[in-house]
């Protein structure tokens, strides 16, 4: 039985065309910094932008009158395709501007867009300002979601908008309509971004650095314009500002939206926010008590892990030399991630909460009198059994892909623990790693890494639907 026909393909290409046009325009934004810095690498961005915009026009205008009403499967395919397309086109721009090999440039863009933050550049401080801004801007866009940002500029909201919103693994609405929800989400995001820039300036950071740092911190991306990441500044105030921004970025936008109406109680009473702070406190106390690491640096690393930011203040050599136990703690936090409905990657706290609630419910059912009905509640809301089952399914699938990636890294001779840490970081879109994921990585493992970042950001299912579609198309 075929699940995708030619009419479906035409609809997918038409909807994708609209996204490709916007991506083409976004590629031109770094040109501003080309003129400011007098570096004149304009053509790389222009060529990449024209390629995306041209294909977008062809698909959008050529197929618009034939496209069908968007269904969830269409939205998932469009979402998965556009994230990869944005990385491919961004790779074209970086390759032309920096002369880095194309595969590494695609890796760099996927790492930026997904908020992973691992870089292929050996010396980021030697890069043109436009490239540094482009990477940070991609992280900022990726924090909200490429599709969500594009929806925000689509002129006609409706069913297609709702399906695309859902395809990026987002369910929560701040307003009854998706369009209004996106506007509110964007306003919150923009306020925190501008606030971060101002705070960084007050702390003594240069303007360009402040813009990039705020972009990558609030988006929980962590990609830095300095080789030493945030450790370059040796400034505790900058570390504290970054910690605050990472936590804000890892908190549900719903809680942020209700802050004013509830006078801050929405944040304090948010279960995911509470558990995230508890996890941070436990990790911080555990590591500093046992190993006596520098408190501010330990706190920064713990927050960076649970928020899947991947920013760091310690030199790579020092972090790589940490004892195994604190690294296991950090890796566990990387797996968990922050709140659903935020900018974070990985499994996310809500799924973890539902999973353990489901396990506890099962235990109570075994021990209780036969026929007793058990319900699962989170913040006084009854959670359907289906939602609990889906959480368990996703966690299982997530770990299966981690296992596959881990096995592939081990097959190429990499240290088993470092390989596991690295693949968790890649698929969780974190960025903390132990020195094996860099420019010297084998080309096949770069492709594996790109795939894991991709499925991690889109929460696996849209990518699987796209791959299933590709197999069906080959049979048409």
Short mmCIF file of N, CA and C in Angstrom, two decimals, residues 177-274:
data_model
loop_
_atom_site.label_atom_id
_atom_site.label_comp_id
_atom_site.label_asym_id
_atom_site.label_seq_id
_atom_site.Cartn_x
_atom_site.Cartn_y
_atom_site.Cartn_z
N UNK A 177 -5.26 30.93 18.32
CA UNK A 177 -4.77 30.70 16.96
C UNK A 177 -3.26 30.52 16.96
N UNK A 178 -2.79 29.73 15.98
CA UNK A 178 -1.35 29.50 15.84
C UNK A 178 -0.63 30.80 15.51
N UNK A 179 -1.23 31.62 14.65
CA UNK A 179 -0.60 32.88 14.25
C UNK A 179 -0.36 33.77 15.47
N UNK A 180 -1.37 33.90 16.32
CA UNK A 180 -1.22 34.71 17.53
C UNK A 180 -0.21 34.10 18.48
N UNK A 181 -0.20 32.78 18.58
CA UNK A 181 0.77 32.09 19.42
C UNK A 181 2.20 32.40 18.97
N UNK A 182 2.40 32.36 17.66
CA UNK A 182 3.74 32.62 17.12
C UNK A 182 4.18 34.06 17.40
N UNK A 183 3.25 34.99 17.27
CA UNK A 183 3.59 36.39 17.54
C UNK A 183 3.98 36.58 19.00
N UNK A 184 3.21 35.99 19.92
CA UNK A 184 3.52 36.11 21.34
C UNK A 184 4.86 35.45 21.65
N UNK A 185 5.07 34.26 21.08
CA UNK A 185 6.33 33.54 21.30
C UNK A 185 7.51 34.37 20.81
N UNK A 186 7.37 34.95 19.62
CA UNK A 186 8.44 35.75 19.05
C UNK A 186 8.71 37.00 19.90
N UNK A 187 7.66 37.63 20.40
CA UNK A 187 7.83 38.82 21.25
C UNK A 187 8.60 38.48 22.53
N UNK A 188 8.23 37.37 23.16
CA UNK A 188 8.94 36.93 24.37
C UNK A 188 10.41 36.67 24.05
N UNK A 189 10.64 35.95 22.98
CA UNK A 189 11.99 35.60 22.55
C UNK A 189 12.82 36.84 22.27
N UNK A 190 12.21 37.79 21.59
CA UNK A 190 12.92 39.03 21.23
C UNK A 190 13.23 39.86 22.48
N UNK A 191 12.29 39.93 23.41
CA UNK A 191 12.51 40.69 24.65
C UNK A 191 13.70 40.13 25.42
N UNK A 192 13.75 38.82 25.58
CA UNK A 192 14.87 38.19 26.30
C UNK A 192 16.19 38.38 25.55
N UNK A 193 16.12 38.33 24.22
CA UNK A 193 17.34 38.51 23.42
C UNK A 193 17.91 39.91 23.61
N UNK A 194 17.05 40.91 23.49
CA UNK A 194 17.49 42.31 23.66
C UNK A 194 17.96 42.53 25.09
N UNK A 195 17.23 41.96 26.05
CA UNK A 195 17.65 42.07 27.45
C UNK A 195 19.02 41.47 27.68
N UNK A 196 19.28 40.35 27.04
CA UNK A 196 20.59 39.71 27.15
C UNK A 196 21.70 40.58 26.59
N UNK A 197 21.43 41.19 25.44
CA UNK A 197 22.43 42.07 24.82
C UNK A 197 22.77 43.23 25.76
N UNK A 198 21.75 43.84 26.35
CA UNK A 198 21.96 44.97 27.25
C UNK A 198 22.76 44.55 28.48
N UNK A 199 22.42 43.41 29.06
CA UNK A 199 23.13 42.92 30.24
C UNK A 199 24.59 42.61 29.92
N UNK A 200 24.82 42.01 28.78
CA UNK A 200 26.21 41.72 28.39
C UNK A 200 27.02 43.01 28.21
N UNK A 201 26.39 44.02 27.62
CA UNK A 201 27.07 45.31 27.44
C UNK A 201 27.42 45.93 28.79
N UNK A 202 26.48 45.85 29.73
CA UNK A 202 26.72 46.39 31.08
C UNK A 202 27.87 45.63 31.75
N UNK A 203 27.97 44.34 31.47
CA UNK A 203 29.03 43.51 32.08
C UNK A 203 30.39 43.72 31.42
N UNK A 204 30.42 44.54 30.35
CA UNK A 204 31.71 44.88 29.73
C UNK A 204 32.02 44.15 28.44
N UNK A 205 31.06 43.45 27.89
CA UNK A 205 31.28 42.73 26.64
C UNK A 205 31.09 43.68 25.45
N UNK A 206 31.93 43.59 24.42
CA UNK A 206 31.75 44.44 23.23
C UNK A 206 30.39 44.17 22.56
N UNK A 207 29.91 45.14 21.77
CA UNK A 207 28.58 45.07 21.18
C UNK A 207 28.41 43.84 20.29
N UNK A 208 29.35 43.61 19.37
CA UNK A 208 29.23 42.47 18.46
C UNK A 208 29.21 41.16 19.24
N UNK A 209 30.08 41.05 20.22
CA UNK A 209 30.12 39.86 21.07
C UNK A 209 28.80 39.70 21.82
N UNK A 210 28.23 40.82 22.31
CA UNK A 210 26.99 40.77 23.08
C UNK A 210 25.84 40.24 22.23
N UNK A 211 25.78 40.71 20.99
CA UNK A 211 24.71 40.26 20.09
C UNK A 211 24.81 38.75 19.87
N UNK A 212 26.00 38.29 19.54
CA UNK A 212 26.19 36.87 19.27
C UNK A 212 25.96 36.02 20.52
N UNK A 213 26.47 36.47 21.65
CA UNK A 213 26.31 35.71 22.89
C UNK A 213 24.85 35.61 23.31
N UNK A 214 24.12 36.71 23.15
CA UNK A 214 22.70 36.68 23.50
C UNK A 214 21.92 35.77 22.56
N UNK A 215 22.23 35.83 21.27
CA UNK A 215 21.59 34.95 20.29
C UNK A 215 21.78 33.48 20.67
N UNK A 216 23.01 33.11 20.99
CA UNK A 216 23.32 31.70 21.20
C UNK A 216 22.98 31.21 22.60
N UNK A 217 22.82 32.12 23.55
CA UNK A 217 22.47 31.71 24.92
C UNK A 217 20.97 31.53 25.09
N UNK A 218 20.17 32.49 24.63
CA UNK A 218 18.73 32.38 24.77
C UNK A 218 18.17 31.27 23.91
N UNK A 219 18.86 30.95 22.81
CA UNK A 219 18.43 29.86 21.93
C UNK A 219 18.93 28.50 22.42
N UNK A 220 19.66 28.50 23.55
CA UNK A 220 20.32 27.30 24.09
C UNK A 220 21.12 26.59 23.01
N UNK A 221 21.86 27.40 22.24
CA UNK A 221 22.70 26.84 21.18
C UNK A 221 24.15 26.69 21.60
N UNK A 222 24.72 27.75 22.16
CA UNK A 222 26.06 27.66 22.73
C UNK A 222 27.22 27.83 21.78
N UNK A 223 26.95 28.06 20.50
CA UNK A 223 28.05 28.24 19.54
C UNK A 223 28.67 29.62 19.76
N UNK A 224 29.97 29.66 19.96
CA UNK A 224 30.63 30.91 20.35
C UNK A 224 31.45 31.49 19.21
N UNK A 225 31.74 32.79 19.33
CA UNK A 225 32.63 33.45 18.36
C UNK A 225 34.07 33.46 18.87
N UNK A 226 34.30 32.79 20.00
CA UNK A 226 35.64 32.71 20.59
C UNK A 226 36.07 31.24 20.70
N UNK A 227 37.35 30.98 20.50
CA UNK A 227 37.85 29.61 20.59
C UNK A 227 37.64 29.03 21.98
N UNK A 228 37.74 29.86 23.00
CA UNK A 228 37.59 29.41 24.38
C UNK A 228 36.15 29.50 24.86
N UNK A 229 35.21 29.73 23.92
CA UNK A 229 33.80 29.87 24.25
C UNK A 229 33.63 30.99 25.29
N UNK A 230 32.72 30.85 26.24
CA UNK A 230 32.48 31.92 27.21
C UNK A 230 33.64 32.08 28.18
N UNK A 231 34.49 31.08 28.27
CA UNK A 231 35.67 31.17 29.14
C UNK A 231 36.66 32.23 28.68
N UNK A 232 36.52 32.70 27.46
CA UNK A 232 37.41 33.73 26.92
C UNK A 232 37.35 35.01 27.77
N UNK A 233 36.18 35.30 28.33
CA UNK A 233 35.97 36.60 28.98
C UNK A 233 36.45 36.64 30.43
N UNK A 234 36.60 35.49 31.08
CA UNK A 234 37.07 35.44 32.48
C UNK A 234 36.31 36.44 33.35
N UNK A 235 34.99 36.41 33.23
CA UNK A 235 34.14 37.39 33.90
C UNK A 235 32.95 36.67 34.52
N UNK A 236 32.91 36.63 35.86
CA UNK A 236 31.84 35.92 36.55
C UNK A 236 30.46 36.51 36.26
N UNK A 237 30.39 37.82 36.06
CA UNK A 237 29.10 38.44 35.75
C UNK A 237 28.59 37.95 34.39
N UNK A 238 29.48 37.83 33.43
CA UNK A 238 29.10 37.31 32.11
C UNK A 238 28.64 35.85 32.24
N UNK A 239 29.32 35.09 33.07
CA UNK A 239 28.92 33.70 33.30
C UNK A 239 27.51 33.64 33.89
N UNK A 240 27.23 34.50 34.87
CA UNK A 240 25.92 34.50 35.53
C UNK A 240 24.81 34.94 34.58
N UNK A 241 25.09 35.93 33.75
CA UNK A 241 24.11 36.37 32.76
C UNK A 241 23.79 35.23 31.79
N UNK A 242 24.84 34.53 31.36
CA UNK A 242 24.66 33.40 30.45
C UNK A 242 23.85 32.28 31.11
N UNK A 243 24.12 32.01 32.37
CA UNK A 243 23.37 30.99 33.11
C UNK A 243 21.88 31.34 33.15
N UNK A 244 21.58 32.61 33.43
CA UNK A 244 20.18 33.06 33.48
C UNK A 244 19.52 32.91 32.11
N UNK A 245 20.21 33.33 31.06
CA UNK A 245 19.65 33.23 29.71
C UNK A 245 19.43 31.77 29.31
N UNK A 246 20.37 30.90 29.66
CA UNK A 246 20.21 29.48 29.33
C UNK A 246 18.98 28.90 30.02
N UNK A 247 18.78 29.24 31.28
CA UNK A 247 17.62 28.74 32.03
C UNK A 247 16.33 29.30 31.45
N UNK A 248 16.33 30.59 31.10
CA UNK A 248 15.14 31.19 30.48
C UNK A 248 14.83 30.51 29.15
N UNK A 249 15.85 30.25 28.35
CA UNK A 249 15.66 29.59 27.07
C UNK A 249 15.15 28.17 27.21
N UNK A 250 15.49 27.52 28.33
CA UNK A 250 15.09 26.13 28.56
C UNK A 250 13.78 26.02 29.31
N UNK A 251 13.10 27.13 29.53
CA UNK A 251 11.81 27.15 30.22
C UNK A 251 10.68 27.33 29.21
N UNK A 252 9.58 26.65 29.44
CA UNK A 252 8.43 26.68 28.52
C UNK A 252 7.98 28.12 28.25
N UNK A 253 7.70 28.41 26.98
CA UNK A 253 7.21 29.74 26.62
C UNK A 253 5.84 30.02 27.26
N UNK A 254 5.09 28.97 27.56
CA UNK A 254 3.81 29.15 28.23
C UNK A 254 4.00 29.78 29.61
N UNK A 255 5.00 29.30 30.33
CA UNK A 255 5.30 29.87 31.65
C UNK A 255 5.75 31.32 31.53
N UNK A 256 6.55 31.63 30.50
CA UNK A 256 6.99 33.01 30.28
C UNK A 256 5.79 33.91 29.98
N UNK A 257 4.90 33.41 29.15
CA UNK A 257 3.75 34.20 28.70
C UNK A 257 2.86 34.62 29.87
N UNK A 258 2.78 33.76 30.86
CA UNK A 258 1.88 34.02 31.99
C UNK A 258 2.56 34.76 33.15
N UNK A 259 3.83 35.12 32.99
CA UNK A 259 4.57 35.74 34.09
C UNK A 259 3.89 37.03 34.57
N UNK A 260 3.54 37.91 33.65
CA UNK A 260 2.96 39.21 34.03
C UNK A 260 1.59 39.02 34.66
N UNK A 261 0.76 38.17 34.04
CA UNK A 261 -0.60 37.95 34.55
C UNK A 261 -0.59 37.34 35.95
N UNK A 262 0.41 36.50 36.21
CA UNK A 262 0.45 35.78 37.49
C UNK A 262 1.48 36.37 38.45
N UNK A 263 2.08 37.50 38.06
CA UNK A 263 3.12 38.16 38.87
C UNK A 263 4.27 37.20 39.19
N UNK A 264 4.66 36.46 38.20
CA UNK A 264 5.82 35.57 38.33
C UNK A 264 5.50 34.20 38.85
N UNK A 265 4.28 33.97 39.31
CA UNK A 265 3.94 32.67 39.90
C UNK A 265 3.90 31.56 38.87
N UNK A 266 3.62 31.89 37.60
CA UNK A 266 3.58 30.86 36.56
C UNK A 266 4.93 30.18 36.40
N UNK A 267 5.98 30.97 36.61
CA UNK A 267 7.33 30.41 36.50
C UNK A 267 7.65 29.57 37.73
N UNK A 268 7.34 30.11 38.89
CA UNK A 268 7.65 29.40 40.14
C UNK A 268 6.87 28.10 40.26
N UNK A 269 5.61 28.12 39.80
CA UNK A 269 4.75 26.94 39.93
C UNK A 269 4.88 25.96 38.77
N UNK A 270 5.63 26.31 37.74
CA UNK A 270 5.80 25.42 36.60
C UNK A 270 6.61 24.18 37.02
N UNK A 271 6.01 23.01 36.90
CA UNK A 271 6.64 21.78 37.38
C UNK A 271 7.97 21.51 36.69
N UNK A 272 8.02 21.71 35.39
CA UNK A 272 9.27 21.46 34.67
C UNK A 272 10.38 22.40 35.13
N UNK A 273 10.01 23.67 35.36
CA UNK A 273 10.98 24.65 35.84
C UNK A 273 11.50 24.26 37.22
N UNK A 274 10.59 23.82 38.09
CA UNK A 274 10.98 23.40 39.44
C UNK A 274 11.95 22.22 39.39
#
